[in-house]
Structures are given as C-alpha cells and as structure tokens.
mmCIF file of C-alpha atoms in Angstrom:
data_model
loop_
_atom_site.group_PDB
_atom_site.id
_atom_site.type_symbol
_atom_site.label_atom_id
_atom_site.label_comp_id
_atom_site.label_asym_id
_atom_site.label_seq_id
_atom_site.Cartn_x
_atom_site.Cartn_y
_atom_site.Cartn_z
ATOM 1 C CA MET A 1 162.236 46.232 -42.853
ATOM 2 C CA SER A 2 160.626 45.030 -46.079
ATOM 3 C CA ILE A 3 163.498 45.601 -48.524
ATOM 4 C CA PRO A 4 165.334 42.339 -47.597
ATOM 5 C CA GLY A 5 162.090 40.363 -47.889
ATOM 6 C CA GLY A 6 161.617 41.677 -51.407
ATOM 7 C CA MET A 7 165.171 40.670 -52.313
ATOM 8 C CA LEU A 8 164.848 37.019 -51.347
ATOM 9 C CA GLY A 9 162.687 35.817 -54.233
ATOM 10 C CA VAL A 10 165.081 37.272 -56.828
ATOM 11 C CA ALA A 11 168.201 36.183 -54.951
ATOM 12 C CA TRP A 12 167.049 32.620 -54.285
ATOM 13 C CA PRO A 13 168.183 30.916 -57.540
ATOM 14 C CA SER A 14 171.680 32.354 -56.991
ATOM 15 C CA MET A 15 171.666 31.583 -53.261
ATOM 16 C CA ARG A 16 170.795 27.938 -53.770
ATOM 17 C CA GLU A 17 173.672 27.615 -56.240
ATOM 18 C CA THR A 18 176.050 29.177 -53.701
ATOM 19 C CA PHE A 19 175.020 26.761 -50.955
ATOM 20 C CA ALA A 20 174.234 23.778 -53.236
ATOM 21 C CA VAL A 21 170.762 23.218 -51.795
ATOM 22 C CA PRO A 22 167.581 22.028 -53.567
ATOM 23 C CA LEU A 23 164.817 24.291 -54.841
ATOM 24 C CA ASP A 24 162.512 23.647 -51.890
ATOM 25 C CA ALA A 25 165.191 24.544 -49.292
ATOM 26 C CA LEU A 26 163.729 28.046 -49.379
ATOM 27 C CA GLY A 27 160.923 26.622 -47.260
ATOM 28 C CA THR A 28 163.399 25.711 -44.498
ATOM 29 C CA LEU A 29 164.849 29.221 -44.426
ATOM 30 C CA LEU A 30 161.400 30.791 -44.333
ATOM 31 C CA LEU A 31 160.177 28.351 -41.676
ATOM 32 C CA VAL A 32 163.044 29.133 -39.304
ATOM 33 C CA SER A 33 162.891 32.903 -39.834
ATOM 34 C CA THR A 34 159.150 32.732 -39.317
ATOM 35 C CA GLY A 35 159.759 30.883 -36.046
ATOM 36 C CA GLY A 36 161.558 33.968 -34.765
ATOM 37 C CA HIS A 37 158.807 36.188 -36.141
ATOM 38 C CA ILE A 38 156.116 34.168 -34.373
ATOM 39 C CA CYS A 39 157.944 34.124 -31.029
ATOM 40 C CA MET A 40 158.203 37.897 -30.911
ATOM 41 C CA SER A 41 154.688 38.433 -32.262
ATOM 42 C CA PHE A 42 153.131 36.342 -29.513
ATOM 43 C CA LEU A 43 155.342 37.935 -26.856
ATOM 44 C CA PHE A 44 154.802 41.496 -28.064
ATOM 45 C CA GLY A 45 152.160 42.502 -25.500
ATOM 46 C CA TRP A 46 154.260 41.136 -22.611
ATOM 47 C CA LEU A 47 157.528 42.703 -23.840
ATOM 48 C CA ASN A 48 155.877 46.043 -24.554
ATOM 49 C CA ASP A 49 154.604 46.258 -20.967
ATOM 50 C CA ARG A 50 158.092 45.651 -19.574
ATOM 51 C CA LEU A 51 160.416 47.456 -21.993
ATOM 52 C CA GLY A 52 158.230 50.181 -23.427
ATOM 53 C CA PHE A 53 157.415 50.491 -27.112
ATOM 54 C CA GLY A 54 160.358 52.756 -27.964
ATOM 55 C CA LYS A 55 163.053 50.492 -26.514
ATOM 56 C CA LEU A 56 161.385 47.374 -27.903
ATOM 57 C CA LEU A 57 161.294 48.863 -31.398
ATOM 58 C CA LEU A 58 164.946 49.952 -31.190
ATOM 59 C CA GLY A 59 166.103 46.545 -29.959
ATOM 60 C CA SER A 60 164.109 44.829 -32.684
ATOM 61 C CA ASN A 61 165.800 46.898 -35.382
ATOM 62 C CA VAL A 62 169.193 45.932 -33.943
ATOM 63 C CA LEU A 63 168.199 42.253 -34.238
ATOM 64 C CA VAL A 64 167.314 42.804 -37.901
ATOM 65 C CA VAL A 65 170.759 44.341 -38.529
ATOM 66 C CA ILE A 66 172.445 41.331 -36.902
ATOM 67 C CA GLY A 67 170.384 38.960 -39.038
ATOM 68 C CA LEU A 68 171.168 40.793 -42.276
ATOM 69 C CA LEU A 69 174.879 40.824 -41.424
ATOM 70 C CA GLY A 70 174.551 37.059 -41.120
ATOM 71 C CA TYR A 71 173.075 36.859 -44.634
ATOM 72 C CA LEU A 72 175.950 38.969 -45.918
ATOM 73 C CA LEU A 73 178.746 37.001 -44.227
ATOM 74 C CA SER A 74 177.369 33.475 -43.745
ATOM 75 C CA PRO A 75 179.915 30.807 -44.794
ATOM 76 C CA GLY A 76 177.338 28.056 -45.206
ATOM 77 C CA TRP A 77 173.688 27.132 -45.471
ATOM 78 C CA TRP A 78 172.901 26.265 -41.858
ATOM 79 C CA PRO A 79 174.521 29.396 -40.391
ATOM 80 C CA LEU A 80 172.359 31.359 -42.841
ATOM 81 C CA VAL A 81 169.267 29.550 -41.597
ATOM 82 C CA GLY A 82 170.280 30.320 -38.003
ATOM 83 C CA VAL A 83 170.601 34.067 -38.546
ATOM 84 C CA GLY A 84 167.251 33.928 -40.312
ATOM 85 C CA PHE A 85 165.732 33.209 -36.893
ATOM 86 C CA ILE A 86 167.383 36.328 -35.441
ATOM 87 C CA SER A 87 166.161 38.624 -38.201
ATOM 88 C CA GLY A 88 162.723 37.026 -37.920
ATOM 89 C CA MET A 89 162.587 37.921 -34.220
ATOM 90 C CA GLY A 90 163.298 41.562 -34.979
ATOM 91 C CA LEU A 91 160.774 41.728 -37.786
ATOM 92 C CA GLY A 92 158.082 40.060 -35.672
ATOM 93 C CA ALA A 93 158.267 42.689 -32.941
ATOM 94 C CA ILE A 94 158.374 45.581 -35.419
ATOM 95 C CA ASP A 95 155.434 44.155 -37.353
ATOM 96 C CA SER A 96 153.242 43.600 -34.293
ATOM 97 C CA GLY A 97 154.213 46.880 -32.663
ATOM 98 C CA LEU A 98 153.537 49.190 -35.578
ATOM 99 C CA ASN A 99 150.278 47.422 -36.439
ATOM 100 C CA ALA A 100 149.029 47.698 -32.840
ATOM 101 C CA TYR A 101 150.013 51.356 -32.605
ATOM 102 C CA PHE A 102 148.288 52.338 -35.852
ATOM 103 C CA ALA A 103 145.201 50.166 -35.303
ATOM 104 C CA VAL A 104 144.212 52.035 -32.145
ATOM 105 C CA ASN A 105 145.603 55.496 -32.861
ATOM 106 C CA HIS A 106 144.929 56.035 -36.577
ATOM 107 C CA ASN A 107 142.310 55.546 -39.301
ATOM 108 C CA ALA A 108 142.083 53.367 -42.427
ATOM 109 C CA ARG A 109 143.891 55.938 -44.557
ATOM 110 C CA LEU A 110 147.026 56.017 -42.408
ATOM 111 C CA MET A 111 146.926 52.262 -41.787
ATOM 112 C CA ASN A 112 146.917 51.644 -45.549
ATOM 113 C CA TRP A 113 149.710 54.150 -46.013
ATOM 114 C CA LEU A 114 151.774 52.459 -43.304
ATOM 115 C CA HIS A 115 151.435 49.234 -45.252
ATOM 116 C CA ALA A 116 152.124 51.124 -48.488
ATOM 117 C CA CYS A 117 155.544 51.926 -47.031
ATOM 118 C CA PHE A 118 156.018 48.186 -46.538
ATOM 119 C CA GLY A 119 155.010 47.701 -50.164
ATOM 120 C CA LEU A 120 157.495 50.359 -51.258
ATOM 121 C CA GLY A 121 160.272 48.432 -49.536
ATOM 122 C CA VAL A 122 159.402 45.123 -51.157
ATOM 123 C CA THR A 123 159.186 46.914 -54.507
ATOM 124 C CA ILE A 124 162.648 48.414 -54.133
ATOM 125 C CA GLY A 125 164.164 45.161 -52.814
ATOM 126 C CA PRO A 126 163.814 43.140 -56.049
ATOM 127 C CA MET A 127 165.045 46.138 -58.055
ATOM 128 C CA ILE A 128 168.210 46.336 -55.963
ATOM 129 C CA MET A 129 168.855 42.597 -56.221
ATOM 130 C CA THR A 130 168.091 42.525 -59.963
ATOM 131 C CA ALA A 131 170.527 45.409 -60.526
ATOM 132 C CA VAL A 132 173.177 43.509 -58.550
ATOM 133 C CA LEU A 133 172.694 40.213 -60.413
ATOM 134 C CA THR A 134 172.520 41.736 -63.907
ATOM 135 C CA ARG A 135 175.943 43.296 -63.212
ATOM 136 C CA ASN A 136 177.296 39.809 -62.439
ATOM 137 C CA LEU A 137 177.831 40.671 -58.781
ATOM 138 C CA SER A 138 177.168 38.314 -55.881
ATOM 139 C CA TRP A 139 173.747 38.270 -54.262
ATOM 140 C CA ARG A 140 175.592 39.144 -51.040
ATOM 141 C CA VAL A 141 176.154 42.657 -52.391
ATOM 142 C CA GLY A 142 172.401 43.207 -52.353
ATOM 143 C CA TYR A 143 172.230 42.222 -48.698
ATOM 144 C CA GLY A 144 175.147 44.560 -48.003
ATOM 145 C CA VAL A 145 172.974 47.404 -49.273
ATOM 146 C CA ALA A 146 170.157 46.201 -47.004
ATOM 147 C CA VAL A 147 172.493 46.235 -43.972
ATOM 148 C CA GLY A 148 173.420 49.849 -44.673
ATOM 149 C CA LEU A 149 169.788 50.918 -44.946
ATOM 150 C CA GLN A 150 168.802 49.096 -41.757
ATOM 151 C CA LEU A 151 171.685 50.712 -39.860
ATOM 152 C CA LEU A 152 170.282 54.072 -40.914
ATOM 153 C CA VAL A 153 166.944 53.086 -39.354
ATOM 154 C CA VAL A 154 168.703 52.189 -36.088
ATOM 155 C CA VAL A 155 170.387 55.605 -36.007
ATOM 156 C CA LEU A 156 167.040 57.327 -36.589
ATOM 157 C CA MET A 157 165.441 55.255 -33.823
ATOM 158 C CA VAL A 158 168.169 56.288 -31.372
ATOM 159 C CA LEU A 159 167.704 59.954 -32.262
ATOM 160 C CA THR A 160 163.903 59.796 -31.860
ATOM 161 C CA GLN A 161 163.628 57.561 -28.763
ATOM 162 C CA HIS A 162 162.011 60.328 -26.712
ATOM 163 C CA ARG A 163 159.075 60.489 -29.147
ATOM 164 C CA TRP A 164 158.050 56.834 -28.783
ATOM 165 C CA PRO A 165 155.874 55.416 -25.946
ATOM 166 C CA GLN A 166 158.013 54.261 -23.019
ATOM 167 C CA VAL A 167 157.337 51.849 -20.125
ATOM 168 C CA GLY A 168 153.833 52.448 -18.794
ATOM 169 C CA GLU A 169 152.706 54.102 -22.027
ATOM 170 C CA SER A 170 150.817 51.624 -24.220
ATOM 171 C CA ALA A 171 151.692 51.293 -27.886
ATOM 172 C CA GLY A 172 147.989 50.886 -28.385
ATOM 173 C CA GLY A 173 146.938 54.200 -26.904
ATOM 174 C CA ASP A 174 144.939 55.013 -23.808
ATOM 175 C CA ASP A 175 142.083 52.654 -24.650
ATOM 176 C CA ALA A 176 144.461 49.734 -24.658
ATOM 177 C CA GLY A 177 145.438 50.352 -21.078
ATOM 178 C CA GLY A 178 144.796 47.522 -18.657
ATOM 179 C CA GLU A 179 145.632 44.795 -21.100
ATOM 180 C CA THR A 180 148.134 43.402 -18.627
ATOM 181 C CA ALA A 181 145.174 41.824 -16.797
ATOM 182 C CA VAL A 182 144.095 39.928 -19.898
ATOM 183 C CA SER A 183 145.525 36.425 -20.275
ATOM 184 C CA ALA A 184 146.327 34.792 -23.582
ATOM 185 C CA SER A 185 143.972 31.928 -22.716
ATOM 186 C CA SER A 186 141.031 34.316 -22.352
ATOM 187 C CA ILE A 187 141.719 35.734 -25.808
ATOM 188 C CA PHE A 188 142.062 32.273 -27.347
ATOM 189 C CA ARG A 189 138.649 31.333 -25.961
ATOM 190 C CA MET A 190 137.118 33.846 -28.381
ATOM 191 C CA GLY A 191 136.036 32.013 -31.528
ATOM 192 C CA ILE A 192 136.534 35.109 -33.662
ATOM 193 C CA ILE A 193 140.259 35.096 -32.846
ATOM 194 C CA TRP A 194 140.746 31.675 -34.447
ATOM 195 C CA LEU A 195 138.805 32.627 -37.575
ATOM 196 C CA SER A 196 140.707 35.891 -37.815
ATOM 197 C CA MET A 197 144.054 34.147 -37.365
ATOM 198 C CA GLY A 198 143.130 31.716 -40.141
ATOM 199 C CA VAL A 199 142.404 34.559 -42.552
ATOM 200 C CA PHE A 200 145.674 36.311 -41.637
ATOM 201 C CA PHE A 201 147.472 32.974 -42.120
ATOM 202 C CA LEU A 202 146.151 32.664 -45.677
ATOM 203 C CA VAL A 203 146.449 36.342 -46.675
ATOM 204 C CA ALA A 204 150.107 36.575 -45.712
ATOM 205 C CA GLY A 205 150.827 33.101 -47.089
ATOM 206 C CA HIS A 206 149.447 33.864 -50.535
ATOM 207 C CA GLU A 207 151.154 37.262 -50.664
ATOM 208 C CA SER A 208 154.502 35.718 -49.696
ATOM 209 C CA ALA A 209 154.184 32.697 -51.991
ATOM 210 C CA VAL A 210 153.611 34.942 -55.008
ATOM 211 C CA GLY A 211 156.484 37.255 -54.067
ATOM 212 C CA ASN A 212 158.961 34.452 -53.389
ATOM 213 C CA TRP A 213 158.152 32.150 -56.317
ATOM 214 C CA ILE A 214 156.989 34.305 -59.229
ATOM 215 C CA PHE A 215 160.576 35.047 -60.317
ATOM 216 C CA THR A 216 161.425 31.332 -60.384
ATOM 217 C CA LEU A 217 158.200 30.505 -62.248
ATOM 218 C CA LEU A 218 158.811 33.184 -64.885
ATOM 219 C CA ASN A 219 162.568 32.737 -65.285
ATOM 220 C CA GLU A 220 163.228 29.023 -64.783
ATOM 221 C CA GLY A 221 159.780 27.716 -65.696
ATOM 222 C CA ARG A 222 158.685 29.943 -68.576
ATOM 223 C CA GLY A 223 161.965 31.210 -70.001
ATOM 224 C CA VAL A 224 161.503 34.895 -69.174
ATOM 225 C CA ALA A 225 164.834 36.777 -69.056
ATOM 226 C CA VAL A 226 166.366 37.526 -65.644
ATOM 227 C CA ALA A 227 165.959 41.299 -66.019
ATOM 228 C CA THR A 228 162.323 40.996 -67.161
ATOM 229 C CA ALA A 229 161.382 38.492 -64.460
ATOM 230 C CA GLY A 230 163.050 40.679 -61.837
ATOM 231 C CA LEU A 231 161.228 43.742 -63.165
ATOM 232 C CA TRP A 232 157.860 42.012 -62.956
ATOM 233 C CA THR A 233 158.588 40.777 -59.459
ATOM 234 C CA SER A 234 159.193 44.413 -58.527
ATOM 235 C CA LEU A 235 156.041 45.482 -60.361
ATOM 236 C CA TYR A 236 154.011 42.945 -58.384
ATOM 237 C CA TRP A 237 155.126 44.675 -55.212
ATOM 238 C CA GLY A 238 154.765 48.033 -56.962
ATOM 239 C CA SER A 239 151.093 47.381 -57.735
ATOM 240 C CA PHE A 240 150.776 46.287 -54.113
ATOM 241 C CA THR A 241 152.145 49.660 -52.970
ATOM 242 C CA ILE A 242 150.038 51.673 -55.418
ATOM 243 C CA GLY A 243 146.977 49.771 -54.212
ATOM 244 C CA ARG A 244 147.647 50.676 -50.597
ATOM 245 C CA ILE A 245 148.097 54.342 -51.455
ATOM 246 C CA PHE A 246 144.913 54.284 -53.563
ATOM 247 C CA PHE A 247 142.776 52.496 -50.983
ATOM 248 C CA GLY A 248 144.241 54.709 -48.275
ATOM 249 C CA LEU A 249 142.599 57.665 -50.003
ATOM 250 C CA PHE A 250 139.144 56.082 -50.143
ATOM 251 C CA ALA A 251 138.974 53.283 -47.534
ATOM 252 C CA ASP A 252 137.289 55.488 -44.910
ATOM 253 C CA ARG A 253 134.375 56.025 -47.311
ATOM 254 C CA MET A 254 133.958 52.368 -48.342
ATOM 255 C CA ASP A 255 132.105 49.479 -46.730
ATOM 256 C CA THR A 256 134.923 47.319 -45.350
ATOM 257 C CA ASN A 257 133.232 43.921 -45.785
ATOM 258 C CA ARG A 258 132.201 44.648 -49.358
ATOM 259 C CA LEU A 259 135.679 45.922 -50.222
ATOM 260 C CA LEU A 260 137.285 42.801 -48.766
ATOM 261 C CA ARG A 261 134.938 40.519 -50.722
ATOM 262 C CA ILE A 262 135.554 42.274 -54.057
ATOM 263 C CA ASN A 263 139.311 42.300 -53.574
ATOM 264 C CA LEU A 264 139.493 38.644 -52.585
ATOM 265 C CA LEU A 265 137.607 37.748 -55.773
ATOM 266 C CA ALA A 266 140.057 39.868 -57.768
ATOM 267 C CA VAL A 267 142.987 38.071 -56.110
ATOM 268 C CA ALA A 268 141.564 34.720 -57.234
ATOM 269 C CA ALA A 269 140.928 36.010 -60.778
ATOM 270 C CA GLY A 270 144.430 37.460 -61.124
ATOM 271 C CA THR A 271 145.999 34.273 -59.785
ATOM 272 C CA ALA A 272 143.992 32.272 -62.331
ATOM 273 C CA LEU A 273 145.597 34.330 -65.115
ATOM 274 C CA ILE A 274 149.045 33.453 -63.755
ATOM 275 C CA TRP A 275 148.090 29.769 -63.617
ATOM 276 C CA LEU A 276 146.578 29.661 -67.123
ATOM 277 C CA ASN A 277 149.779 31.024 -68.749
ATOM 278 C CA LEU A 278 147.922 32.134 -71.892
ATOM 279 C CA THR A 279 150.560 34.734 -72.829
ATOM 280 C CA HIS A 280 153.369 36.450 -70.961
ATOM 281 C CA TRP A 281 151.461 39.728 -71.000
ATOM 282 C CA LEU A 282 148.303 38.194 -69.533
ATOM 283 C CA THR A 283 150.440 36.569 -66.851
ATOM 284 C CA PHE A 284 151.996 39.943 -66.072
ATOM 285 C CA ALA A 285 148.526 41.533 -65.985
ATOM 286 C CA GLY A 286 147.316 38.852 -63.571
ATOM 287 C CA LEU A 287 150.337 39.496 -61.369
ATOM 288 C CA ALA A 288 149.559 43.226 -61.247
ATOM 289 C CA VAL A 289 145.904 42.520 -60.399
ATOM 290 C CA VAL A 290 146.915 40.210 -57.550
ATOM 291 C CA GLY A 291 149.248 42.819 -56.073
ATOM 292 C CA PHE A 292 146.710 45.643 -56.350
ATOM 293 C CA ALA A 293 143.823 43.570 -54.956
ATOM 294 C CA LEU A 294 145.831 42.171 -52.042
ATOM 295 C CA ALA A 295 146.941 45.669 -51.052
ATOM 296 C CA PRO A 296 144.219 46.754 -48.578
ATOM 297 C CA ILE A 297 143.289 43.342 -47.168
ATOM 298 C CA PHE A 298 145.898 42.962 -44.421
ATOM 299 C CA PRO A 299 145.753 46.579 -43.131
ATOM 300 C CA LEU A 300 141.946 46.606 -43.102
ATOM 301 C CA LEU A 301 141.835 43.344 -41.171
ATOM 302 C CA VAL A 302 144.304 44.756 -38.627
ATOM 303 C CA LEU A 303 142.385 48.024 -38.359
ATOM 304 C CA GLU A 304 139.136 46.176 -37.626
ATOM 305 C CA THR A 305 140.655 44.212 -34.731
ATOM 306 C CA PRO A 306 140.049 46.752 -31.915
ATOM 307 C CA ARG A 307 136.478 47.234 -33.136
ATOM 308 C CA ARG A 308 135.683 43.535 -33.456
ATOM 309 C CA ILE A 309 137.370 42.389 -30.267
ATOM 310 C CA SER A 310 137.952 45.451 -28.005
ATOM 311 C CA ALA A 311 140.766 47.970 -27.824
ATOM 312 C CA ARG A 312 141.599 46.522 -24.390
ATOM 313 C CA PHE A 313 142.776 43.308 -26.051
ATOM 314 C CA ALA A 314 144.305 44.993 -29.118
ATOM 315 C CA ASN A 315 148.040 44.565 -28.440
ATOM 316 C CA SER A 316 147.846 40.828 -27.722
ATOM 317 C CA ALA A 317 145.161 40.071 -30.321
ATOM 318 C CA ILE A 318 147.080 41.838 -33.079
ATOM 319 C CA GLY A 319 150.257 40.090 -31.944
ATOM 320 C CA PHE A 320 148.508 36.717 -32.304
ATOM 321 C CA GLN A 321 147.144 37.649 -35.728
ATOM 322 C CA VAL A 322 150.545 38.832 -36.912
ATOM 323 C CA GLY A 323 151.987 35.600 -35.527
ATOM 324 C CA ALA A 324 149.490 33.609 -37.597
ATOM 325 C CA ALA A 325 150.424 35.706 -40.619
ATOM 326 C CA GLY A 326 154.061 34.913 -39.899
ATOM 327 C CA ILE A 327 153.307 31.185 -39.964
ATOM 328 C CA GLY A 328 151.604 31.665 -43.324
ATOM 329 C CA LEU A 329 154.656 33.540 -44.622
ATOM 330 C CA SER A 330 156.701 30.346 -44.359
ATOM 331 C CA VAL A 331 154.121 27.572 -44.700
ATOM 332 C CA PHE A 332 152.702 28.552 -48.080
ATOM 333 C CA PRO A 333 155.982 29.414 -49.836
ATOM 334 C CA GLY A 334 157.377 26.216 -48.301
ATOM 335 C CA LEU A 335 154.516 24.073 -49.592
ATOM 336 C CA THR A 336 154.741 25.776 -52.978
ATOM 337 C CA GLY A 337 158.441 24.891 -53.123
ATOM 338 C CA ILE A 338 157.802 21.266 -52.136
ATOM 339 C CA PHE A 339 155.184 20.928 -54.883
ATOM 340 C CA ALA A 340 157.539 22.578 -57.400
ATOM 341 C CA GLU A 341 160.337 20.163 -56.492
ATOM 342 C CA ARG A 342 158.077 17.116 -56.848
ATOM 343 C CA PHE A 343 155.751 18.091 -59.694
ATOM 344 C CA GLY A 344 157.771 20.639 -61.653
ATOM 345 C CA ILE A 345 158.155 24.402 -61.593
ATOM 346 C CA GLU A 346 154.902 24.954 -63.496
ATOM 347 C CA SER A 347 153.004 23.594 -60.473
ATOM 348 C CA ILE A 348 153.806 26.914 -58.765
ATOM 349 C CA GLY A 349 150.889 28.474 -60.645
ATOM 350 C CA SER A 350 148.511 25.730 -59.486
ATOM 351 C CA SER A 351 149.623 26.138 -55.876
ATOM 352 C CA LEU A 352 149.093 29.897 -55.954
ATOM 353 C CA LEU A 353 145.572 29.436 -57.300
ATOM 354 C CA LEU A 354 144.769 26.900 -54.581
ATOM 355 C CA TRP A 355 145.881 29.327 -51.851
ATOM 356 C CA ALA A 356 143.753 32.123 -53.364
ATOM 357 C CA VAL A 357 140.633 29.939 -53.476
ATOM 358 C CA LEU A 358 141.141 28.757 -49.888
ATOM 359 C CA LEU A 359 141.535 32.367 -48.751
ATOM 360 C CA PHE A 360 138.278 33.467 -50.350
ATOM 361 C CA GLY A 361 136.446 30.428 -48.994
ATOM 362 C CA LEU A 362 137.597 30.936 -45.399
ATOM 363 C CA HIS A 363 136.789 34.642 -45.378
ATOM 364 C CA GLU A 364 133.311 34.090 -46.788
ATOM 365 C CA GLY A 365 132.691 31.021 -44.635
#
C-alpha cells in the first residue's frame, strides 16, 4: 500500500507538466485522497462490525487497485483527483484496520516491524519511479508497476480470507469486544483523544511533507540531479525503514515517553540541517536523521492507545487517530506547496522546520 505513496513525490514534477497544473496543485490531490482516507478511518469500527475484518481488508485492497488504475489511465487532472478519493478510501481502511489489529494483539517490536514494512514500500516507490524517469519513460509506467503489485496483494487476500477475523470476530482481539456499545461522541468527550489526534496530525503531516517535497527542493530548488535527488528521497524512506527495524528490536526495553522526546528533538535537529542548506552532504545527513528519528513515533503512539484509553475503545479511537493523521498527510504538504508557490521553492525548508517545531511543542505541551 505504501509503494504508490513513495512514488508521488518523485513523479510530481512530471505529472504537473503532463496536466499543466501549478506547483501547489499537489495539495489538491492530497486533500481529496485524504478525504477518502478520513472517511474510511472514521467508519472503520462500524464497518468492521458489519463486514468482518477479512472482507473489509479485501474490499479495501480492491479500492486501491481501482484508484491506481485511475492514476495509470486518467486523461486529465480532475479525473485523476477523483480516483485519488477512491484509493484514499481503500488506504484509510487498511491503515486503521492493521493498526487496530496490531495494537491490541502484538507488542512494540511487531508494531514497529509492521510500520517498517510500510517504510520499505515508500523506499522502493521512489526507486521505481526514479528508474522509470531516468529511462525517459512516462510516470504512468511507474503506476503501472504499482497496479501489478497491488493486484498481487488482492490475490493473496483472497487465498488467505479464512485466516482473517470475520463478522463477530473483532480485529482488535477479545479485549476489544463490546465496542459496538461505545458511541463516537463518548470517545470525543475524552480530552486525551483530541490531544492524541493533534499529535498524529502533526507526525503524519511532517513525514508526508518531507517525503512529497524533498525531491522538488533538491532538484528544482538546489540544482541536485534527478537521479541523485530521487536516490536521496528513497534514502529518506530507507532510513525510516531501518529506524523501525532498529527500534523494533529494542522498543520493548525502552521508556516510551523518553524515546518519543529524544526522537522528536532529533527530528527538529535534522530538519534544521535541511533548512540551513550548508552543504548538500549536510542536507542529506539531516534528511537521514529525520527519517530515522521519525521511524518509531507513529507506531509507538498507536501501540499506546489501548493502554491510555482502554482496549474496549481501541478500534474507534485508533480509527479517529489515523483519520487525524490522514488530514495531516494532505494539510501539511498542501500548505508547504502553497508557501513554495508564493515565496519560492527554498521556503520548503522553512515550512518543514516549522512543522517539526510545532510537533515537538504539542507533544511536550
């Protein structure tokens, strides 16, 4: 599910030429796709109770295939934006479902490794798209590869349907049973939910803004060659993946709050190196630090949800948090693009630093 997301940042300069849209139009695409993501995230608990986790996950993967086919075949900009909503719906349900399942049934190690698999996908995605573009092929070829890979996932889901929780079997495990009696309004009355959603909003927003705009900043703003900028975009996600594998090995033995604080400081420091633009190599080092430090934050926050709130509320609470993260996925790249259009591409670095500082401040506040 994460390979297409990794492709977008590298493909965007070519896509906007194809459709003759301005630099900040990426924000529109992300906003609409995030709308689909949010809808399914907030409806996850309700849909899971009625369809069963296995069927919901299969249907969601089919939606992603339909959306990616739209990227591959879209004749114009607005049809592309429309299919972005469809793919966003599929991704929202998959995201919420897998996070809820792992949060209740598994430990910090496996939760980090689940998210490491996400990081592996967004590492491979830019590599695929860079290979396509450096061979003077259309960006659509990259999305054709993504369609093929997602179809393989659908086939695997069909073959393994009997292994997934069905109707009446909670994706969140036995402790999550009875959540059907919990209303969304009762969850929203908990102050901790709003604070938690705000942190998820900023974590995902910063992560996405870096991934979607670093290629443009390096290539169009700082004159870094296409192949090099694409490589470093992949290495950002690569450090992200390595970080999740690393922290997966040791997270169970670490104090979660202390680890989160240290990593959020490292995110701000690495982003400052990108903003300062002292040398290309220091910028690349800052990018690697940001990816590595961001790695455990999202999975650890998800994992803590059943403990902070109650396993009984886990499916809906995690759905709301993932929904907030989905909003951040579009809002912060969108704002970064608006600032870049109005103040110049170099303002991307300033925007990224602002998001990192806000994230640290909200978490510590």
